[in-house]
Amino acid sequence: MSKVGKITVNVDGFLALDKYEVDEESAHIELAEDDGSEGYAEEFLKLVRVCPAALYKIDEDGKRSFDYAGCLECGTCRIACEGTIVEKWDNPRPTMGVEYRYG
């Protein structure tokens, strides 16, 4: 039997190839206001865990932040938390959003 080596994929390298046109006038993702509840915190943590672009962050002091710039438009956050803290998720307006440039 042959040993198969562990392959590591550098996602940051692939994401750096993409081009983003950020719509400063209209966010395509909007979250509910942070009410400080445990439920909100649990839902936000879910977003931190599932977002492949790491747009949802919790710093060492526990402060939560989100920035829609750099969104891959995969819809994972919508599927995970629509109806809880993701209040709006639309595709960006034409010519806005991500342009994939791999290959």
Short mmCIF file of C-alpha atoms in Angstrom, two decimals, residues 9 13 23 26 41 83 89 99:
data_model
loop_
_atom_site.label_atom_id
_atom_site.label_comp_id
_atom_site.label_asym_id
_atom_site.label_seq_id
_atom_site.Cartn_x
_atom_site.Cartn_y
_atom_site.Cartn_z
CA VAL A 9 -5.19 24.02 -0.07
CA GLY A 13 -4.39 32.36 -2.62
CA ASP A 23 -21.67 48.33 -3.87
CA SER A 26 -26.60 49.09 -1.16
CA ALA A 41 -24.62 35.28 19.84
CA GLY A 83 -35.17 33.94 9.49
CA TRP A 89 -29.73 38.44 1.38
CA GLU A 99 -15.98 38.17 -10.38
#
